[in-house]
Coordinates of C-alpha atoms in Angstrom, one line a residue:
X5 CA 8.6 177.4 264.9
X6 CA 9.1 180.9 266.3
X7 CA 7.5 184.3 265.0
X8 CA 9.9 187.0 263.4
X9 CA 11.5 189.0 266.0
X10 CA 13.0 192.7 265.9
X11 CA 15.5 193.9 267.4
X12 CA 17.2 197.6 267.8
X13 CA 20.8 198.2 268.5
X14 CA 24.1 199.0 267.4
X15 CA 25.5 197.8 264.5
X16 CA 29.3 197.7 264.4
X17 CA 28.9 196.9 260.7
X18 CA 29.9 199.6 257.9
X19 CA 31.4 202.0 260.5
X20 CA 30.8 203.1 264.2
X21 CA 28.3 205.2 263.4
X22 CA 25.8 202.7 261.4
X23 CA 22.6 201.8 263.7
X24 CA 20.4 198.6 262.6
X25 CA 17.0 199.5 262.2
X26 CA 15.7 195.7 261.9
X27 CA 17.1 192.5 261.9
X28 CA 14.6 190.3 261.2
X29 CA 15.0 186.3 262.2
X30 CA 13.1 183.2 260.8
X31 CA 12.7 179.9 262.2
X32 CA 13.7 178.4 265.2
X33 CA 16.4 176.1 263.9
X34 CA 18.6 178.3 263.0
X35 CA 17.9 181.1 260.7
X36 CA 20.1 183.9 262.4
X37 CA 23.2 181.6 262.8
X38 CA 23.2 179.4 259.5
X39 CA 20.8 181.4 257.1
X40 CA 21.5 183.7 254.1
X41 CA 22.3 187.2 256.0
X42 CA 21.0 190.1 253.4
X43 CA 22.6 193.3 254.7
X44 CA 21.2 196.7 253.2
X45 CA 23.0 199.7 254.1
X46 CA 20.0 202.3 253.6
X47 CA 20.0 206.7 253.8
X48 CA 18.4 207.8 256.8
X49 CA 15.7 208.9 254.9
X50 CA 14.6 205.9 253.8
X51 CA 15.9 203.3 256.4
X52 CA 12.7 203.1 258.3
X53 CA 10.1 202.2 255.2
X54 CA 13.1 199.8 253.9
X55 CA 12.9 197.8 257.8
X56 CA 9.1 197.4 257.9
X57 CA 9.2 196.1 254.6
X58 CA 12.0 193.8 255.1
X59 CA 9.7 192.8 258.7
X60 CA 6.6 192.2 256.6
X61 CA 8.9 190.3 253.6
X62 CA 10.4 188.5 256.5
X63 CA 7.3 187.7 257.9
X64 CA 6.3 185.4 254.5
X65 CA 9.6 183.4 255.1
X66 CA 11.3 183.4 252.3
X67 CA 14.2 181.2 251.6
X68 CA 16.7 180.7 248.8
X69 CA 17.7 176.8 248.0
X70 CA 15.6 176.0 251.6
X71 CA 18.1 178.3 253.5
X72 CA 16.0 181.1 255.4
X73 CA 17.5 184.8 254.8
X74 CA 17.9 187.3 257.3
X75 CA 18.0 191.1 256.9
X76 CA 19.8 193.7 258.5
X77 CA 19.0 197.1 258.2
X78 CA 21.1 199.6 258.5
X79 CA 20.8 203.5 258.6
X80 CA 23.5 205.2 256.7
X81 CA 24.4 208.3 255.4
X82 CA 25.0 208.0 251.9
X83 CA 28.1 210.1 251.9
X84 CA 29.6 207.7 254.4
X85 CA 28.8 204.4 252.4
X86 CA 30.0 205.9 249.1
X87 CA 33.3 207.0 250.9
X88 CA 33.9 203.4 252.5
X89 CA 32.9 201.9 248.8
X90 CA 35.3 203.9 247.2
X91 CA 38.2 203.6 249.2
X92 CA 37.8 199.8 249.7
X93 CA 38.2 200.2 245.9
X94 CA 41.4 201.8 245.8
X95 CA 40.3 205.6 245.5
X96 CA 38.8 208.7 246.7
X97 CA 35.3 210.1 246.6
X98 CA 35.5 213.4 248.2
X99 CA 33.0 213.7 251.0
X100 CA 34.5 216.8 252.7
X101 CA 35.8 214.9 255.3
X102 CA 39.5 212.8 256.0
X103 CA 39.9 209.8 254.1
X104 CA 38.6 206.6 256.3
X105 CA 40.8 203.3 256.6
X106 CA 40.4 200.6 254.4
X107 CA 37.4 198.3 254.7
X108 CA 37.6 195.0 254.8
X109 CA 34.5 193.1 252.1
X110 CA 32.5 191.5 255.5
X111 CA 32.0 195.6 256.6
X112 CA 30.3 196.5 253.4
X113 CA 26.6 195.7 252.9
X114 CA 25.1 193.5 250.1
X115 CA 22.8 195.8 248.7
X116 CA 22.8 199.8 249.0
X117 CA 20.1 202.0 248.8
X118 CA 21.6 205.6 249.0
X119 CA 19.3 208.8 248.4
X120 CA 20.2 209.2 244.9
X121 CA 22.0 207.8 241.6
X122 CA 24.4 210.5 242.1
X123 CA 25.9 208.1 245.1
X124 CA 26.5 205.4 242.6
X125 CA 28.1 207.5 239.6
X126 CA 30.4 208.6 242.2
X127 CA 31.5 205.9 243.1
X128 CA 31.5 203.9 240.0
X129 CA 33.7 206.6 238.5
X130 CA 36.1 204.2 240.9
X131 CA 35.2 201.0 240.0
X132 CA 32.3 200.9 237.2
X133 CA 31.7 197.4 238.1
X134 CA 30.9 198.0 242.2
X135 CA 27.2 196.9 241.2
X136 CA 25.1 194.8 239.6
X137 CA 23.4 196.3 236.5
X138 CA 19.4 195.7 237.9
X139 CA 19.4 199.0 239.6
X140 CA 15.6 200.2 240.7
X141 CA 14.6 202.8 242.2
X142 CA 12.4 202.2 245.3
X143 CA 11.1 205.7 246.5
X144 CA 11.5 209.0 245.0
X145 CA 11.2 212.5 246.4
X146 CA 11.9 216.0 244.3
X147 CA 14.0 218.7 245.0
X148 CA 12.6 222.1 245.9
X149 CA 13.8 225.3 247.5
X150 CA 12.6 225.5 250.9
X151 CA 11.9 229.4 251.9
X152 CA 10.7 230.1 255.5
X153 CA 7.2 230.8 254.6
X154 CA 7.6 234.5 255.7
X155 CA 10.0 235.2 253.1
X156 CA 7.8 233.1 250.5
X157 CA 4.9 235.1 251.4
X158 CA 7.0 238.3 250.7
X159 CA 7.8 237.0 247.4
X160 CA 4.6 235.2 246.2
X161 CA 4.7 237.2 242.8
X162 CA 8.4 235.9 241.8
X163 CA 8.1 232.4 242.9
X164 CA 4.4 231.9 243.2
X165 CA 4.6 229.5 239.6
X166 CA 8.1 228.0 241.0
X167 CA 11.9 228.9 239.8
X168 CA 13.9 228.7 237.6
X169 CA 17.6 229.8 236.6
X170 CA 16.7 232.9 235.1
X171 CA 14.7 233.4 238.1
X172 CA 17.4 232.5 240.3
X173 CA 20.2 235.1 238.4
X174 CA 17.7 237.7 238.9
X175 CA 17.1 237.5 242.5
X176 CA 19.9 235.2 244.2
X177 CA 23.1 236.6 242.1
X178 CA 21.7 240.2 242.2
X179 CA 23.4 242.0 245.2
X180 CA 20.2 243.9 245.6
X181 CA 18.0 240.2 245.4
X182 CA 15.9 239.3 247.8
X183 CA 16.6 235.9 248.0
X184 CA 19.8 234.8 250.0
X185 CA 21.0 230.9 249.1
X186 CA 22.7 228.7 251.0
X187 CA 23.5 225.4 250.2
X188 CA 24.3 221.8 252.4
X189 CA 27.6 221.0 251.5
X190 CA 27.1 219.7 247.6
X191 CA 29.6 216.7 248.5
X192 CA 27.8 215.1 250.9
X193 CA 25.0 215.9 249.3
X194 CA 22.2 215.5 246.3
X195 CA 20.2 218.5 247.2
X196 CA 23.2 220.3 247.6
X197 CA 25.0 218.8 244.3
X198 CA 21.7 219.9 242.6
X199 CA 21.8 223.5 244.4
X200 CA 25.4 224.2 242.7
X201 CA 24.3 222.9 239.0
X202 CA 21.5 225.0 239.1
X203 CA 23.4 228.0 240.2
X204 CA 26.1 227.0 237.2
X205 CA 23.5 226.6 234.7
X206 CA 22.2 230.7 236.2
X207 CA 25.7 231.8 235.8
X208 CA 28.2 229.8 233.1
X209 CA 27.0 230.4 229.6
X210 CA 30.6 229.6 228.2
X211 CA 34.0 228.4 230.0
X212 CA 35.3 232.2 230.5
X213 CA 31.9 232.8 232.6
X214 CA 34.1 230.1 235.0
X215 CA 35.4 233.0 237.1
X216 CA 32.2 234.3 237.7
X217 CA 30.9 231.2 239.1
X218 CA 33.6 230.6 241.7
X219 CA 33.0 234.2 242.6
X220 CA 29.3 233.3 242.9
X221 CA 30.3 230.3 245.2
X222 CA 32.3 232.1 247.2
X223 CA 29.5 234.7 248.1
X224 CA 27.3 232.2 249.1
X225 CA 26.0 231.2 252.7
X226 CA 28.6 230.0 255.5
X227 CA 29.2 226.1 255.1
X228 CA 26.5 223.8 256.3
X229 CA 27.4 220.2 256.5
X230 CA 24.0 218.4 257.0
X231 CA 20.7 219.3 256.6
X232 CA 19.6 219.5 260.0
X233 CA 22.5 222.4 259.9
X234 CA 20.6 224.2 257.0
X235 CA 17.3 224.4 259.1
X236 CA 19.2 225.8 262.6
X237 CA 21.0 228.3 259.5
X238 CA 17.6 229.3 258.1
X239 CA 15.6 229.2 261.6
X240 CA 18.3 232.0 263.5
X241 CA 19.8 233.8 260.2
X242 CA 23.6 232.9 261.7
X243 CA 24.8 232.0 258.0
X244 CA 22.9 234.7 256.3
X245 CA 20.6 232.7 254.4
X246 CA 16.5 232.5 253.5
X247 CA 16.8 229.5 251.0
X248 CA 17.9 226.4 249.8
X249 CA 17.4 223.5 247.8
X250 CA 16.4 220.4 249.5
X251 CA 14.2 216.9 249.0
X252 CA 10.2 217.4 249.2
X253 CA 10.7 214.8 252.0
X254 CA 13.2 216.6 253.9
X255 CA 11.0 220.0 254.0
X256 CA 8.3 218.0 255.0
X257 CA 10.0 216.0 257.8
X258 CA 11.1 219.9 259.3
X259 CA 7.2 220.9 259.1
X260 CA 6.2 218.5 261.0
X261 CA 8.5 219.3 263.8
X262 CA 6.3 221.2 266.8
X263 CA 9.2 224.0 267.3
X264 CA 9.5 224.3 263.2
X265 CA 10.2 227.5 261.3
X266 CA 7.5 226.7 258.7
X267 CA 9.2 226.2 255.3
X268 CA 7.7 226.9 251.9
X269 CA 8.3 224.2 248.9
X270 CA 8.9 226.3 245.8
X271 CA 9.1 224.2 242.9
X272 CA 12.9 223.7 241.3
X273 CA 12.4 224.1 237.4
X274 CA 14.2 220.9 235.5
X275 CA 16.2 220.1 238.6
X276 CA 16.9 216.6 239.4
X277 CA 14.6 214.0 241.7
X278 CA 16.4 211.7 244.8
X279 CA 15.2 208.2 243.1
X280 CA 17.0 205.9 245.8
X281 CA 18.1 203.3 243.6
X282 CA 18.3 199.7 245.0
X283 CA 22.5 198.7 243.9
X284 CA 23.4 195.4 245.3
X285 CA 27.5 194.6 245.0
X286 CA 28.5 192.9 242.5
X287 CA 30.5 189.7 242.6
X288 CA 28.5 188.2 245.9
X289 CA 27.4 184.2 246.3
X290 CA 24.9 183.0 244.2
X291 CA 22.6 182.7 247.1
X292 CA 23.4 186.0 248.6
X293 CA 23.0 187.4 245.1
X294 CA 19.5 185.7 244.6
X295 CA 18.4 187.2 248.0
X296 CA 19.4 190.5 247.3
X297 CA 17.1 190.2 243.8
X298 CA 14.3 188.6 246.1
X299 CA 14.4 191.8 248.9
X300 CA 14.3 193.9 245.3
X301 CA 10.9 192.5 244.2
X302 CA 9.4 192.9 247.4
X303 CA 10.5 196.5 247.7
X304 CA 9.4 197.8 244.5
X305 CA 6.4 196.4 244.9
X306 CA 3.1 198.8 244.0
X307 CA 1.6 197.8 247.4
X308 CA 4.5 199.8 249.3
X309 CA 3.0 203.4 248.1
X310 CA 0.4 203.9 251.0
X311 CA 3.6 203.1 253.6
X312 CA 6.0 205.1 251.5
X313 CA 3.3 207.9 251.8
X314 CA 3.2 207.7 255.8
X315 CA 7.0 208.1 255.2
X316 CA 6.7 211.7 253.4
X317 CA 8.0 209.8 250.3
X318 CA 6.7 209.0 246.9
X319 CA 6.6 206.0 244.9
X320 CA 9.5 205.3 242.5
X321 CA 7.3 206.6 239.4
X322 CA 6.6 209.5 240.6
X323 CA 3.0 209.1 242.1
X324 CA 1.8 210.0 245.9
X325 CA 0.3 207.4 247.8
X326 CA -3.0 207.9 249.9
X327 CA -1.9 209.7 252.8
X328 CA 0.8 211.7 251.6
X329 CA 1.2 215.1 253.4
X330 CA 0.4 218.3 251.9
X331 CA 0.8 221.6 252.5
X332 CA 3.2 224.5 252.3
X333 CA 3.6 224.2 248.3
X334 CA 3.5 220.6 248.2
X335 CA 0.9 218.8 246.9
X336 CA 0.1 214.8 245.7
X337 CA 0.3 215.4 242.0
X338 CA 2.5 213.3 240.0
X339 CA 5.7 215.0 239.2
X340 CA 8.5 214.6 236.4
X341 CA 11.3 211.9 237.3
X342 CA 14.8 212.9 236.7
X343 CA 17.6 210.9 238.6
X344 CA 21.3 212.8 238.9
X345 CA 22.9 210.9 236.4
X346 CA 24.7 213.2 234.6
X347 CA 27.7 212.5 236.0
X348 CA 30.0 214.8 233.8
X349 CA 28.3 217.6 234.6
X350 CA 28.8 216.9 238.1
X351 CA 32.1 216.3 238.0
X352 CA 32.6 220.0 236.3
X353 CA 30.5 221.9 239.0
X354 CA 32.1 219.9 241.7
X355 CA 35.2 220.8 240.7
X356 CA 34.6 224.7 240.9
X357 CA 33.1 224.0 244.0
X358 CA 36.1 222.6 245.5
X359 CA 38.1 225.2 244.4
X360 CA 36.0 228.4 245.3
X361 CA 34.9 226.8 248.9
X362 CA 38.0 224.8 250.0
X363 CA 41.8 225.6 249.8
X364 CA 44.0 224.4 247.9
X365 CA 47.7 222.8 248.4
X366 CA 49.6 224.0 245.2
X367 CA 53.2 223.6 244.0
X368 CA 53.6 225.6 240.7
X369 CA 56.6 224.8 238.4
X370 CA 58.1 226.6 235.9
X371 CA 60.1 226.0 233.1
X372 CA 63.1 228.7 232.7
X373 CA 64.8 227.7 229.1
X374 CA 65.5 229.9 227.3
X375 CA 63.1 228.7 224.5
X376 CA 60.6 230.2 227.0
X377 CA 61.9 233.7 225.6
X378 CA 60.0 233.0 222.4
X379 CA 57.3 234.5 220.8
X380 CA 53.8 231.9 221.4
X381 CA 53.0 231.2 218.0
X382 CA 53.6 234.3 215.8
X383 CA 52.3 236.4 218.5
X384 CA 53.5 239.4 220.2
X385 CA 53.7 238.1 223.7
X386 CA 56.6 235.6 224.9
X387 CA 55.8 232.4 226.1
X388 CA 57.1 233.1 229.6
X389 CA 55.1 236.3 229.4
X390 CA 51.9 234.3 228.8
X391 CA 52.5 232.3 231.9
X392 CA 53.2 235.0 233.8
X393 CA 49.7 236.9 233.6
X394 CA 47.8 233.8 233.8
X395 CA 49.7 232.8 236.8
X396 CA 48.9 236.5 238.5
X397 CA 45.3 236.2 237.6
X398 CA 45.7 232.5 238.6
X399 CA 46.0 233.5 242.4
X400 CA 42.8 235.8 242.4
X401 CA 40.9 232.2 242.4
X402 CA 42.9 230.5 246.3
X403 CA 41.7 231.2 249.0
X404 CA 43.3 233.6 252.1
X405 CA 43.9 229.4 253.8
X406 CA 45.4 227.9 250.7
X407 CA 49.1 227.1 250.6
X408 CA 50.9 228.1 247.6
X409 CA 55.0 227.5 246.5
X410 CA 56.6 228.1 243.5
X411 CA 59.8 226.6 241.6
X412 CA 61.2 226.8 238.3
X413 CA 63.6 224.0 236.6
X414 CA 66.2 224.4 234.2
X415 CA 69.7 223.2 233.6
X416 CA 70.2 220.6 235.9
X417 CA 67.5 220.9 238.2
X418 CA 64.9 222.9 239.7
X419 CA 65.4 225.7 242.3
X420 CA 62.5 226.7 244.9
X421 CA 61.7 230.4 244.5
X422 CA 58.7 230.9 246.7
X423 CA 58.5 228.3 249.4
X424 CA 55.1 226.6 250.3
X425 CA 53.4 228.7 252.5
X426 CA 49.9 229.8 253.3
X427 CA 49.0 232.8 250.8
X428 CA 47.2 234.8 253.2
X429 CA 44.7 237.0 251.8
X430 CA 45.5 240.4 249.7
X431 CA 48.3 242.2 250.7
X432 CA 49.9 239.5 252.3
X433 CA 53.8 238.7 252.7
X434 CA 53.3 235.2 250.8
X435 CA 51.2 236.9 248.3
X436 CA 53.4 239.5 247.8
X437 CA 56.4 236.9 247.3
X438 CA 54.6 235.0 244.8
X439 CA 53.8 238.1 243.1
X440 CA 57.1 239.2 242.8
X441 CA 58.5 235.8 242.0
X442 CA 56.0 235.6 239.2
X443 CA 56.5 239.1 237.9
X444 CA 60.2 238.8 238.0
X445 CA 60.8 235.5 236.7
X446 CA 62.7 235.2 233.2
X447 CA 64.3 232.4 230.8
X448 CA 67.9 231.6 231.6
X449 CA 69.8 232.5 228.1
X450 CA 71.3 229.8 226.1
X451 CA 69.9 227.2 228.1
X452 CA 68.1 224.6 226.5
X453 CA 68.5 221.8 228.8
X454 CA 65.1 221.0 230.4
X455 CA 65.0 218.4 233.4
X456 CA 60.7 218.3 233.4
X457 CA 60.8 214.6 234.3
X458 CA 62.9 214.5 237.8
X459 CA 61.3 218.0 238.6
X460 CA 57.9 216.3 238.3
X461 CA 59.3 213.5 240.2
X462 CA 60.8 215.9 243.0
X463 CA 57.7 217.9 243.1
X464 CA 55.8 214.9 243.7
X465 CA 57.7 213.9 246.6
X466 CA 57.4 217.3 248.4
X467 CA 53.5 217.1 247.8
X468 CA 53.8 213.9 249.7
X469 CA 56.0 214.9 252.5
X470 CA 53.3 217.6 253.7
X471 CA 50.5 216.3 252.6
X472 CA 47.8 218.0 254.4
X473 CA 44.1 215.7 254.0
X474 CA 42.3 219.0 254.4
X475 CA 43.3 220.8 251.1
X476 CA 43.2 219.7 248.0
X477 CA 46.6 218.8 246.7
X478 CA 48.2 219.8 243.5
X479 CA 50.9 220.0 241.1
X480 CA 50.9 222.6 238.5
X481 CA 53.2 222.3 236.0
X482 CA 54.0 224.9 233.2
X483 CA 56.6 224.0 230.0
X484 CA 57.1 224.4 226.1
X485 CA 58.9 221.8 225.6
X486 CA 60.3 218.6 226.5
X487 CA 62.2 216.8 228.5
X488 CA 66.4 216.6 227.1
X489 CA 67.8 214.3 230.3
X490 CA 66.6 210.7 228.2
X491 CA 64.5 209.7 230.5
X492 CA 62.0 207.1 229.0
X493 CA 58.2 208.1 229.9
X494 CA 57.6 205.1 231.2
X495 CA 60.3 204.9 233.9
X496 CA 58.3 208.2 234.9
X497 CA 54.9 206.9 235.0
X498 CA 56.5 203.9 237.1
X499 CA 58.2 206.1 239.5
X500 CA 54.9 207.9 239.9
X501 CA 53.1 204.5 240.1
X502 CA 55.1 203.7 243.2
X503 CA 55.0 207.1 244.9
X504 CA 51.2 207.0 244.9
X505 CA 49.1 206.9 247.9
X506 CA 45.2 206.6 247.9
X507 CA 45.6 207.9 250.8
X508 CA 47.4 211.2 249.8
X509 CA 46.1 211.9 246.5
X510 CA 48.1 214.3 244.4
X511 CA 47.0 215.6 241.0
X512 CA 49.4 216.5 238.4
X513 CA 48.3 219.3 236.2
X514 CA 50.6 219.9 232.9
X515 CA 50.2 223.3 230.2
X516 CA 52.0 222.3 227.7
X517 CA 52.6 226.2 226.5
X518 CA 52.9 226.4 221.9
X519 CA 53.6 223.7 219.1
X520 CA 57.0 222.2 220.5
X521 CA 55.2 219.9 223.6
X522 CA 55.0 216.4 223.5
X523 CA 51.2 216.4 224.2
X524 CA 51.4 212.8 224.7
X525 CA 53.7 212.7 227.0
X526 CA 52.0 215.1 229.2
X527 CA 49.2 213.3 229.4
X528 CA 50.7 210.1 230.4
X529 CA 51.7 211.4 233.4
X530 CA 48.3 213.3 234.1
X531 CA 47.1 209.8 233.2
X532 CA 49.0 208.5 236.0
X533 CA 48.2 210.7 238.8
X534 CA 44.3 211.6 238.5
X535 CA 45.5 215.0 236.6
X536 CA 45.3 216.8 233.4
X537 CA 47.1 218.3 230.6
X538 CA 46.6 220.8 228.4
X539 CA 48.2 221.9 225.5
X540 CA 48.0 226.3 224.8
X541 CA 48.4 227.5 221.6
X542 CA 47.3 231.5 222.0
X543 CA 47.9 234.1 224.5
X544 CA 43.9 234.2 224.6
X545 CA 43.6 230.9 225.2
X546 CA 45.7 230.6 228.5
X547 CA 43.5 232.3 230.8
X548 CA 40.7 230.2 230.3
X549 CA 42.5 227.3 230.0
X550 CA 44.8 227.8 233.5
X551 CA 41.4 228.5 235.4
X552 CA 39.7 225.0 233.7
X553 CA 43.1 223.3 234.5
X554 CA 42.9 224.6 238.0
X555 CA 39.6 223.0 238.2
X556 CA 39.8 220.1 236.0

């Protein structure tokens, strides 16, 4: 018999960048080679206190059946796991970065641990069946704003009993405000994610305060991508920042850096907790399976808090563990457990997010029948003329990089009015084309004939052909009425079917503009592609529901 071993090195497993932390060996005759191998793809932030538990567990030898089990460690962003999980599932889960190539199962870990439920909701909006339903959480650590403690110091009377939204319209969204918020890229991360639903919850009281929130986006801090980015940000002042939501843990870790810019914890009123929840995959072998449920026990255990604590992270309900650093606004009282589970709500600020911070690849179409020419609804505006007014105000919300193009079908076809070109910002040639295009567009009298299906189709295919991974790439489509060429929906959503690439995804966003839509229809195809479809009904409903289509 041979003692447990450790052993540091690379990994190759779950991408290049992966390190093991520990991989743990039993017995001499044959453990590592012929055992049950347990590997747990862990965030950095808890990787460490996950390997000297797995030592000690390993150190107890447990087995499954008689057959020893091995555990390998590895440190992971969460962003990178949940990207790798999703696309081996067939989809997308935006990390701001290119899409990776397709796993194979053997590179994906057993079990999971990211920083937060928010990883798993993400990617279960995928596949809702990636995991196993006994998910629990093994650590925890809240979110707080971290301000350099000069700034804190200057501000002790606002944020001396913590923050709140209120709190935050008052002094982050005032122009005059004192306090300057940046934010680590919310799709790569919780803190982050948390950051941008507090700042909707300051800002969006109903859908037409939408506008006001991309604006509010737009105005913060220059993009950070990691955390370590924020504190270089806060520490020189090069993105024009003083504070930002992060993990208790994460301030902490930073503090206790010799070189440090000493960071305050204020505490974040009603905003979520990281809650690292232990997901093991689905559909495994039994044995593997009944390993990954025997490493759960011995993680969750109560007699981890004192070596959670020398970590800078709290046990799973909530509690502080003897040893637990304090200091700078944090201190070992209990606090309120609330995983990021809300995944809707998510998916709403995300998407304003993604609109307001990153451009956009957008192909806007436009029916030209004459029915177009007729009142919407009773009112005094034309249908066309509804379109037109959302569509100006539409391009207040792309950015100066985003690539715009605009065509309009009728007849027998479409035509391309307004190539697909970068926009530029105000004052720009492309602008000014679209502009133009959009204020100078008109129904074609006496023709009814409305080819929506094979422009969709063709629209599609140009998305394709210049698909660029680094915008966000979509198909606008506005029309009041339907489709005259025969073509069954079906064929469509087939067609579509086979253009698709979950490598190039394209949405397909529909307005289906007064009474004479086939709302059905629409949304077949928005069905089909990851879109949306709307169906407008007023002039004063087109605004609003352009700028949620945009962002849906």
């Amino acid at each position: 018999m041979r003692t447990p071993v450790i052993v540091i090195g690379a990994l190759s497993l779950i991408g290049l960048g992966a390190v093991i932390l520990k991989s743990v060996s039993a017995d001499a005759d044959g453990c590592s080679a012929s055992g049950i191998r347990l590997t747990v793809a862990a965030d950095p932030a808890i990787a460490p206190v996950i390997a000297e538990i797995g030592t000690a567990w390993t150190a107890t030898r447990p087995s499954i059946e008689g057959d020893c089990v091995r555990v390998d460690v590895v440190a992971k962003p969460s962003y990178e796991v949940a990207t790798e999980l999703g696309t081996y599932s067939g989809g997308l889960v935006d990390v701001a970065a290119k899409p990776v190539p397709t796993p194979s199962d053997a590179d994906l870990p057993t079990v999971w641990i990211p920083e937060s439920s928010y990883w798993l909701g993400r990617v279960r909006a995928i596949d809702r069946d990636m995991f196993d339903t006994n998910i629990l959480s093994v650590a925890s650590s809240p979110i707080v704003l971290a301000v350099p403690e000069a700034v804190a110091r200057g501000m002790e009377k606002e944020l001396g009993q913590g923050i709140d939204a209120a709190i935050i319209k008052k002094l982050a969204l005032d122009p005059a405000g004192k306090l300057k918020l940046g934010l680590v890229e919310p799709r790569r991360d919780t803190a982050g994610m948390v950051g941008a639903m507090v700042l909707s919850d300051a800002v969006v009281a109903s859908p037409a305060d939408l506008p006001v929130l991309v604006k509010v986006y737009r105005t913060l801090g220059g993009a950070v991508n990691d955390v370590n980015g924020l504190w270089q940000a806060m520490g020189d002042g090069s993105k024009g920042m003083n504070g930002a939501p992060v993990s208790e843990q994460a301030l902490l870790t930073h503090n206790a850096g010799a070189s440090a810019t000493p960071m305050a914890a204020v505490p974040l009123a009603d905003a979520a907790t990281l809650d690292f929840p232990y997901a093991a995959r689905a559909r495994q072998p039994r044995q593997v399976a009944a390993a990954a449920a025997a490493f759960r026990s011995a993680l969750t255990s109560p007699q981890n808090k004192a070596l959670l604590a020398q970590h800078r992270l709290r046990a799973a309900d909530g509690t502080a563990g003897s040893g637990f650093p304090t200091g700078h606004g944090v201190t070992a009282g209990a606090i309120h457990l609330q995983p990021l589970t809300d995944m809707a709500k998510v998916k709403s600020a995300l998407a304003v997010w993604v609109s307001a911070r990153t451009a956009s690849r957008v192909v806007a179409m436009v029916d030209a029948t004459s029915s177009m020419a007729l009142p919407l609804n009773g009112t005094a505006k034309s249908r066309m003329q509804v379109m037109k007014e959302a569509a100006t105000t539409g391009l207040t919300f792309f950015t100066a990089e985003s690539k715009l193009g605009l065509w309009a079908f009728v007849g027998k076809g479409h035509t391309n009015l307004v190539p697909l070109e970068t926009i530029g910002p105000a004052g720009s040639t492309q602008r000014n084309k679209l502009i133009g295009a959009v204020t100078q567009a008109n129904p074609v009298p006496g023709v009814d004939a409305c080819p929506l299906y094979q422009s969709i189709i063709a629209g599609y295919q140009e998305m394709l052909n210049g698909y660029d991974p680094a915008l966000s790439n979509t198909l606008v489509v506005f029309t009041d009425g339907r489709d005259t060429t025969g073509t069954d929906i079906r064929k469509v959503q087939r067609e579509l079917e086979l253009l698709a690439d979950v490598t190039r995804p394209i949405r397909v966003v529909l307005l289906g503009i007064g009474p004479d839509i086939k709302l059905d229809e629409l949304q077949a195809i928005a069905d089909t592609t990851g879109g949306a479809a709307f169906q407008v009904n007023s002039p004063e409903q087109m605004q609003l529901i352009f700028l949620t289509a945009l962002l849906a």
